[in-house]
Amino acid sequence: LKEQAINFTMAMFRVMVHGAAGQLTRWEESVISMAIARVYDEHRVTDDRSTWCNSKNARVSDVYDAIKYMAESRELLDETTENAKHRAAVEIVEACIPFFDEDGAKKGTFKIPISVDDINQAKLIVFSFGAKGAAASTVDSTVMALKQLSVANLSTQISNYSKYVNHCFNVKIWEEYQRYGEIEGSSEIIANSMTGGRKRGDINFIITNVLSNILDDTNPINRTLRLNISSYCIGKIKDVVTIKDVCSKFKLREFQDDLLAPELVTR
């Protein structure tokens, strides 16, 4: 769990510094790793599992503050590396200012911490990407990617807690799949839940208003989903082309004639 937390934190800074599709340089990764280690030291978190609860009050902003101190104190200056680490720390701070500065335009992103206890005890959890009614082109891709990372991380935590602590199944409903496919990264969350979640006892339902999106092979995630769908839900299909495509890709040709019957297509 500690390793997973470190990887998740690294991923969040990767997104803040380089965007959804970017990658950290080796110097940036080194600086962030040092900052995470310092935050853990301050909270007395070690590899001993009994200390992991000490991280409860640690925040992503603490890691940012540690990097900011490195940059402002100039402690990473090193002529042998042409000050590569120092310059990396400065670049990270500049990229993260909008998220952590008091007057930052995106400071609300990390404003309210989520309680793990509240999540584990909740019977219903609703994750919303806040994109309702908005076109994909108008959504901040960096903030969206951070939300996606958070949902992916928490979704895995919830599944593990359900299986290993509560010893029960965990039901997830992914509403409006067509919207996930519009924004890069969202559909991967569903794919990971469908493929890895089954091993953790997840029961996944996908609801979509545009069935043809799942049939679209230009997005490789759709094929992954179809290969992992084990049951079919009831719905209404009006489009003849979509009916034929569903029957072909899901090997349901014996239903095609009935689905194409005029009274069913128009009903």
mmCIF file of C-alpha atoms in Angstrom:
data_model
loop_
_atom_site.group_PDB
_atom_site.id
_atom_site.type_symbol
_atom_site.label_atom_id
_atom_site.label_comp_id
_atom_site.label_asym_id
_atom_site.label_seq_id
_atom_site.Cartn_x
_atom_site.Cartn_y
_atom_site.Cartn_z
ATOM 1 C CA LEU A 1 0.000 0.000 0.000
ATOM 2 C CA LYS A 2 2.849 2.396 0.764
ATOM 3 C CA GLU A 3 4.430 1.741 -2.631
ATOM 4 C CA GLN A 4 1.072 2.271 -4.291
ATOM 5 C CA ALA A 5 0.647 5.577 -2.445
ATOM 6 C CA ILE A 6 4.094 6.738 -3.598
ATOM 7 C CA ASN A 7 3.354 5.796 -7.212
ATOM 8 C CA PHE A 8 -0.002 7.579 -7.046
ATOM 9 C CA THR A 9 1.610 10.746 -5.656
ATOM 10 C CA MET A 10 4.307 10.620 -8.338
ATOM 11 C CA ALA A 11 1.617 10.261 -10.997
ATOM 12 C CA MET A 12 -0.256 13.301 -9.701
ATOM 13 C CA PHE A 13 2.852 15.470 -9.910
ATOM 14 C CA ARG A 14 3.600 14.070 -13.363
ATOM 15 C CA VAL A 15 0.195 15.275 -14.526
ATOM 16 C CA MET A 16 0.552 18.681 -12.862
ATOM 17 C CA VAL A 17 3.994 19.240 -14.372
ATOM 18 C CA HIS A 18 3.609 17.737 -17.850
ATOM 19 C CA GLY A 19 -0.101 17.201 -18.428
ATOM 20 C CA ALA A 20 -2.114 14.023 -18.947
ATOM 21 C CA ALA A 21 0.193 12.492 -21.567
ATOM 22 C CA GLY A 22 3.562 13.808 -20.318
ATOM 23 C CA GLN A 23 6.440 12.113 -18.520
ATOM 24 C CA LEU A 24 8.782 13.260 -15.755
ATOM 25 C CA THR A 25 12.485 13.639 -16.423
ATOM 26 C CA ARG A 26 14.842 11.573 -14.264
ATOM 27 C CA TRP A 27 15.801 14.718 -12.367
ATOM 28 C CA GLU A 28 12.181 15.698 -11.712
ATOM 29 C CA GLU A 29 11.397 12.159 -10.571
ATOM 30 C CA SER A 30 14.393 12.261 -8.232
ATOM 31 C CA VAL A 31 13.304 15.586 -6.687
ATOM 32 C CA ILE A 32 9.715 14.441 -6.146
ATOM 33 C CA SER A 33 10.924 11.160 -4.631
ATOM 34 C CA MET A 34 13.095 13.104 -2.179
ATOM 35 C CA ALA A 35 10.148 15.319 -1.224
ATOM 36 C CA ILE A 36 7.846 12.345 -0.637
ATOM 37 C CA ALA A 37 10.499 10.688 1.539
ATOM 38 C CA ARG A 38 10.831 13.872 3.608
ATOM 39 C CA VAL A 39 7.091 14.101 4.157
ATOM 40 C CA TYR A 40 7.007 10.476 5.297
ATOM 41 C CA ASP A 41 9.937 11.137 7.646
ATOM 42 C CA GLU A 42 8.147 14.150 9.134
ATOM 43 C CA HIS A 43 5.076 11.994 9.804
ATOM 44 C CA ARG A 44 7.193 9.078 11.072
ATOM 45 C CA VAL A 45 6.056 6.721 8.339
ATOM 46 C CA THR A 46 8.421 3.833 7.628
ATOM 47 C CA ASP A 47 8.189 0.447 5.912
ATOM 48 C CA ASP A 48 6.751 -0.887 9.178
ATOM 49 C CA ARG A 49 3.000 -1.263 8.492
ATOM 50 C CA SER A 50 2.115 -0.179 12.008
ATOM 51 C CA THR A 51 3.378 3.332 11.126
ATOM 52 C CA TRP A 52 1.336 3.771 7.962
ATOM 53 C CA CYS A 53 -1.600 5.233 9.875
ATOM 54 C CA ASN A 54 0.659 8.208 10.666
ATOM 55 C CA SER A 55 0.227 9.407 7.084
ATOM 56 C CA LYS A 56 -3.445 10.171 7.740
ATOM 57 C CA ASN A 57 -2.796 13.903 8.054
ATOM 58 C CA ALA A 58 -0.250 14.101 5.236
ATOM 59 C CA ARG A 59 -1.301 16.090 2.164
ATOM 60 C CA VAL A 60 -0.194 16.404 -1.431
ATOM 61 C CA SER A 61 0.531 20.049 -0.620
ATOM 62 C CA ASP A 62 3.145 18.878 1.908
ATOM 63 C CA VAL A 63 5.126 17.341 -0.935
ATOM 64 C CA TYR A 64 4.832 20.584 -2.890
ATOM 65 C CA ASP A 65 6.033 22.567 0.135
ATOM 66 C CA ALA A 66 9.057 20.279 0.462
ATOM 67 C CA ILE A 67 9.971 20.817 -3.203
ATOM 68 C CA LYS A 68 9.419 24.569 -2.868
ATOM 69 C CA TYR A 69 11.804 24.653 0.090
ATOM 70 C CA MET A 70 14.438 22.788 -1.956
ATOM 71 C CA ALA A 71 14.100 25.345 -4.749
ATOM 72 C CA GLU A 72 14.094 28.455 -2.555
ATOM 73 C CA SER A 73 16.920 27.285 -0.297
ATOM 74 C CA ARG A 74 18.940 26.303 -3.387
ATOM 75 C CA GLU A 75 20.090 23.183 -1.556
ATOM 76 C CA LEU A 76 20.207 21.122 -4.746
ATOM 77 C CA LEU A 77 22.781 23.292 -6.518
ATOM 78 C CA ASP A 78 25.501 21.027 -7.866
ATOM 79 C CA GLU A 79 27.954 22.096 -10.547
ATOM 80 C CA THR A 80 28.875 18.502 -11.375
ATOM 81 C CA THR A 81 25.360 17.982 -12.762
ATOM 82 C CA GLU A 82 25.073 21.553 -14.042
ATOM 83 C CA ASN A 83 22.450 22.170 -11.337
ATOM 84 C CA ALA A 84 20.040 19.773 -13.029
ATOM 85 C CA LYS A 85 18.199 18.878 -9.818
ATOM 86 C CA HIS A 86 17.833 22.495 -8.770
ATOM 87 C CA ARG A 87 16.435 23.472 -12.159
ATOM 88 C CA ALA A 88 14.056 20.503 -11.991
ATOM 89 C CA ALA A 89 12.805 21.632 -8.567
ATOM 90 C CA VAL A 90 12.210 25.152 -9.876
ATOM 91 C CA GLU A 91 10.303 23.828 -12.891
ATOM 92 C CA ILE A 92 8.098 21.620 -10.693
ATOM 93 C CA VAL A 93 7.270 24.528 -8.388
ATOM 94 C CA GLU A 94 6.391 26.804 -11.297
ATOM 95 C CA ALA A 95 4.104 24.170 -12.821
ATOM 96 C CA CYS A 96 2.356 23.488 -9.496
ATOM 97 C CA ILE A 97 1.824 27.090 -8.370
ATOM 98 C CA PRO A 98 -1.733 27.250 -9.826
ATOM 99 C CA PHE A 99 -2.711 24.256 -7.653
ATOM 100 C CA PHE A 100 -1.102 25.199 -4.340
ATOM 101 C CA ASP A 101 -0.525 28.952 -4.289
ATOM 102 C CA GLU A 102 -2.994 30.952 -2.218
ATOM 103 C CA ASP A 103 -4.085 32.858 -5.318
ATOM 104 C CA GLY A 104 -3.710 29.912 -7.696
ATOM 105 C CA ALA A 105 -6.385 29.531 -10.359
ATOM 106 C CA LYS A 106 -6.748 25.782 -9.627
ATOM 107 C CA LYS A 107 -6.290 25.858 -5.852
ATOM 108 C CA GLY A 108 -9.697 24.220 -5.336
ATOM 109 C CA THR A 109 -8.406 20.957 -6.809
ATOM 110 C CA PHE A 110 -6.874 19.822 -3.488
ATOM 111 C CA LYS A 111 -8.902 22.027 -1.170
ATOM 112 C CA ILE A 112 -10.984 19.382 0.625
ATOM 113 C CA PRO A 113 -9.258 16.098 1.620
ATOM 114 C CA ILE A 114 -11.229 12.883 1.259
ATOM 115 C CA SER A 115 -11.535 10.753 4.375
ATOM 116 C CA VAL A 116 -10.650 7.118 3.758
ATOM 117 C CA ASP A 117 -12.756 6.136 6.779
ATOM 118 C CA ASP A 118 -15.800 7.872 5.288
ATOM 119 C CA ILE A 119 -15.300 6.021 2.006
ATOM 120 C CA ASN A 120 -14.836 2.619 3.628
ATOM 121 C CA GLN A 121 -17.963 3.055 5.755
ATOM 122 C CA ALA A 122 -20.164 4.465 2.993
ATOM 123 C CA LYS A 123 -22.815 2.288 1.373
ATOM 124 C CA LEU A 124 -23.052 4.502 -1.706
ATOM 125 C CA ILE A 125 -20.218 6.529 -3.244
ATOM 126 C CA VAL A 126 -20.726 8.831 -6.216
ATOM 127 C CA PHE A 127 -17.697 10.015 -8.192
ATOM 128 C CA SER A 128 -18.427 12.890 -10.529
ATOM 129 C CA PHE A 129 -15.904 14.369 -12.936
ATOM 130 C CA GLY A 130 -17.849 17.615 -12.954
ATOM 131 C CA ALA A 131 -18.185 17.610 -16.740
ATOM 132 C CA LYS A 132 -21.969 17.381 -16.939
ATOM 133 C CA GLY A 133 -23.257 19.324 -19.891
ATOM 134 C CA ALA A 134 -19.759 20.457 -20.894
ATOM 135 C CA ALA A 135 -18.035 19.676 -24.169
ATOM 136 C CA ALA A 136 -14.743 17.814 -23.887
ATOM 137 C CA SER A 137 -12.927 20.758 -25.486
ATOM 138 C CA THR A 138 -13.997 23.070 -22.625
ATOM 139 C CA VAL A 139 -12.777 20.817 -19.805
ATOM 140 C CA ASP A 140 -9.330 21.484 -18.291
ATOM 141 C CA SER A 141 -7.417 18.368 -19.342
ATOM 142 C CA THR A 142 -4.958 18.546 -16.426
ATOM 143 C CA VAL A 143 -7.630 18.849 -13.739
ATOM 144 C CA MET A 144 -9.643 16.118 -15.466
ATOM 145 C CA ALA A 145 -6.614 13.804 -15.491
ATOM 146 C CA LEU A 146 -6.085 14.425 -11.763
ATOM 147 C CA LYS A 147 -9.713 13.504 -11.090
ATOM 148 C CA GLN A 148 -9.310 10.364 -13.171
ATOM 149 C CA LEU A 149 -6.194 9.366 -11.250
ATOM 150 C CA SER A 150 -8.020 9.893 -7.964
ATOM 151 C CA VAL A 151 -11.001 7.819 -9.057
ATOM 152 C CA ALA A 152 -8.715 5.034 -10.270
ATOM 153 C CA ASN A 153 -6.806 5.005 -6.990
ATOM 154 C CA LEU A 154 -9.857 5.186 -4.725
ATOM 155 C CA SER A 155 -11.733 2.655 -6.836
ATOM 156 C CA THR A 156 -8.932 0.145 -6.288
ATOM 157 C CA GLN A 157 -8.826 0.907 -2.559
ATOM 158 C CA ILE A 158 -12.578 0.391 -2.240
ATOM 159 C CA SER A 159 -12.387 -2.937 -4.066
ATOM 160 C CA ASN A 160 -9.531 -4.172 -1.870
ATOM 161 C CA TYR A 161 -11.328 -3.121 1.311
ATOM 162 C CA SER A 162 -14.532 -4.839 0.199
ATOM 163 C CA LYS A 163 -12.752 -8.095 -0.606
ATOM 164 C CA TYR A 164 -10.130 -8.397 2.122
ATOM 165 C CA VAL A 165 -11.785 -6.615 5.061
ATOM 166 C CA ASN A 166 -15.544 -6.763 4.530
ATOM 167 C CA HIS A 167 -15.400 -10.027 2.533
ATOM 168 C CA CYS A 168 -18.140 -8.897 0.197
ATOM 169 C CA PHE A 169 -18.708 -8.011 -3.443
ATOM 170 C CA ASN A 170 -18.466 -4.399 -4.594
ATOM 171 C CA VAL A 171 -20.907 -3.086 -7.193
ATOM 172 C CA LYS A 172 -19.833 -0.267 -9.519
ATOM 173 C CA ILE A 173 -22.052 1.525 -12.004
ATOM 174 C CA TRP A 174 -20.318 3.467 -14.764
ATOM 175 C CA GLU A 175 -22.890 5.906 -16.092
ATOM 176 C CA GLU A 176 -22.749 7.596 -19.485
ATOM 177 C CA TYR A 177 -19.849 5.616 -20.905
ATOM 178 C CA GLN A 178 -19.939 7.746 -24.044
ATOM 179 C CA ARG A 179 -18.683 10.699 -22.001
ATOM 180 C CA TYR A 180 -15.735 8.724 -20.645
ATOM 181 C CA GLY A 181 -14.591 7.972 -24.167
ATOM 182 C CA GLU A 182 -14.573 11.654 -25.107
ATOM 183 C CA ILE A 183 -11.866 12.603 -22.613
ATOM 184 C CA GLU A 184 -8.482 10.907 -22.782
ATOM 185 C CA GLY A 185 -7.790 8.642 -19.825
ATOM 186 C CA SER A 186 -11.313 8.168 -18.522
ATOM 187 C CA SER A 187 -12.079 5.009 -20.459
ATOM 188 C CA GLU A 188 -8.898 3.393 -19.127
ATOM 189 C CA ILE A 189 -10.362 3.619 -15.623
ATOM 190 C CA ILE A 190 -13.351 1.521 -16.655
ATOM 191 C CA ALA A 191 -11.146 -0.941 -18.532
ATOM 192 C CA ASN A 192 -8.926 -1.441 -15.480
ATOM 193 C CA SER A 193 -11.974 -2.013 -13.291
ATOM 194 C CA MET A 194 -13.412 -4.510 -15.741
ATOM 195 C CA THR A 195 -10.178 -6.496 -16.151
ATOM 196 C CA GLY A 196 -8.544 -6.260 -12.704
ATOM 197 C CA GLY A 197 -11.684 -5.614 -10.691
ATOM 198 C CA ARG A 198 -13.143 -9.050 -11.347
ATOM 199 C CA LYS A 199 -10.258 -10.592 -9.397
ATOM 200 C CA ARG A 200 -11.149 -8.302 -6.491
ATOM 201 C CA GLY A 201 -14.831 -9.218 -6.527
ATOM 202 C CA ASP A 202 -16.124 -6.207 -8.465
ATOM 203 C CA ILE A 203 -19.478 -6.325 -10.225
ATOM 204 C CA ASN A 204 -19.490 -3.688 -12.975
ATOM 205 C CA PHE A 205 -22.439 -2.222 -14.854
ATOM 206 C CA ILE A 206 -21.933 0.074 -17.831
ATOM 207 C CA ILE A 207 -24.745 2.419 -18.836
ATOM 208 C CA THR A 208 -24.537 4.267 -22.138
ATOM 209 C CA ASN A 209 -26.837 6.366 -24.280
ATOM 210 C CA VAL A 210 -24.670 5.722 -27.337
ATOM 211 C CA LEU A 211 -24.111 1.994 -27.730
ATOM 212 C CA SER A 212 -22.120 2.520 -30.915
ATOM 213 C CA ASN A 213 -19.281 4.033 -28.826
ATOM 214 C CA ILE A 214 -18.507 0.669 -27.252
ATOM 215 C CA LEU A 215 -18.482 -0.871 -30.731
ATOM 216 C CA ASP A 216 -16.000 1.680 -32.096
ATOM 217 C CA ASP A 217 -12.641 -0.060 -32.583
ATOM 218 C CA THR A 218 -10.739 3.177 -33.170
ATOM 219 C CA ASN A 219 -10.499 3.287 -29.365
ATOM 220 C CA PRO A 220 -8.669 0.080 -28.265
ATOM 221 C CA ILE A 221 -10.258 0.330 -24.822
ATOM 222 C CA ASN A 222 -13.609 -0.625 -26.342
ATOM 223 C CA ARG A 223 -12.290 -3.980 -27.483
ATOM 224 C CA THR A 224 -10.903 -4.623 -23.992
ATOM 225 C CA LEU A 225 -14.329 -3.891 -22.542
ATOM 226 C CA ARG A 226 -16.137 -6.178 -24.957
ATOM 227 C CA LEU A 227 -13.766 -9.042 -24.226
ATOM 228 C CA ASN A 228 -14.549 -8.744 -20.505
ATOM 229 C CA ILE A 229 -18.314 -8.310 -20.673
ATOM 230 C CA SER A 230 -19.823 -11.531 -19.394
ATOM 231 C CA SER A 231 -23.506 -10.575 -19.302
ATOM 232 C CA TYR A 232 -25.769 -8.296 -21.292
ATOM 233 C CA CYS A 233 -28.145 -5.624 -20.090
ATOM 234 C CA ILE A 234 -31.570 -4.833 -21.486
ATOM 235 C CA GLY A 235 -31.875 -1.741 -23.636
ATOM 236 C CA LYS A 236 -33.467 -0.338 -26.746
ATOM 237 C CA ILE A 237 -31.636 -0.039 -30.064
ATOM 238 C CA LYS A 238 -33.217 1.963 -32.864
ATOM 239 C CA ASP A 239 -30.391 2.158 -35.383
ATOM 240 C CA VAL A 240 -30.263 -0.711 -37.865
ATOM 241 C CA VAL A 241 -26.502 -0.462 -38.387
ATOM 242 C CA THR A 242 -25.906 -0.596 -34.629
ATOM 243 C CA ILE A 243 -28.131 -3.656 -34.286
ATOM 244 C CA LYS A 244 -26.135 -5.503 -36.929
ATOM 245 C CA ASP A 245 -22.849 -4.387 -35.358
ATOM 246 C CA VAL A 246 -23.904 -5.571 -31.895
ATOM 247 C CA CYS A 247 -24.987 -8.955 -33.181
ATOM 248 C CA SER A 248 -21.749 -9.360 -35.130
ATOM 249 C CA LYS A 249 -19.243 -8.297 -32.471
ATOM 250 C CA PHE A 250 -20.999 -10.063 -29.603
ATOM 251 C CA LYS A 251 -21.739 -13.156 -31.742
ATOM 252 C CA LEU A 252 -25.496 -12.831 -31.336
ATOM 253 C CA ARG A 253 -26.477 -13.338 -34.947
ATOM 254 C CA GLU A 254 -29.385 -15.561 -33.936
ATOM 255 C CA PHE A 255 -31.087 -12.462 -32.481
ATOM 256 C CA GLN A 256 -30.504 -10.188 -35.452
ATOM 257 C CA ASP A 257 -33.717 -10.978 -37.336
ATOM 258 C CA ASP A 258 -35.853 -10.467 -34.242
ATOM 259 C CA LEU A 259 -34.112 -7.205 -33.367
ATOM 260 C CA LEU A 260 -34.557 -5.946 -36.915
ATOM 261 C CA ALA A 261 -38.283 -6.701 -36.909
ATOM 262 C CA PRO A 262 -40.114 -3.410 -37.653
ATOM 263 C CA GLU A 263 -42.234 -3.531 -34.516
ATOM 264 C CA LEU A 264 -39.109 -3.854 -32.324
ATOM 265 C CA VAL A 265 -36.939 -1.330 -34.127
ATOM 266 C CA THR A 266 -39.609 1.370 -33.987
ATOM 267 C CA ARG A 267 -41.026 0.586 -30.557
#
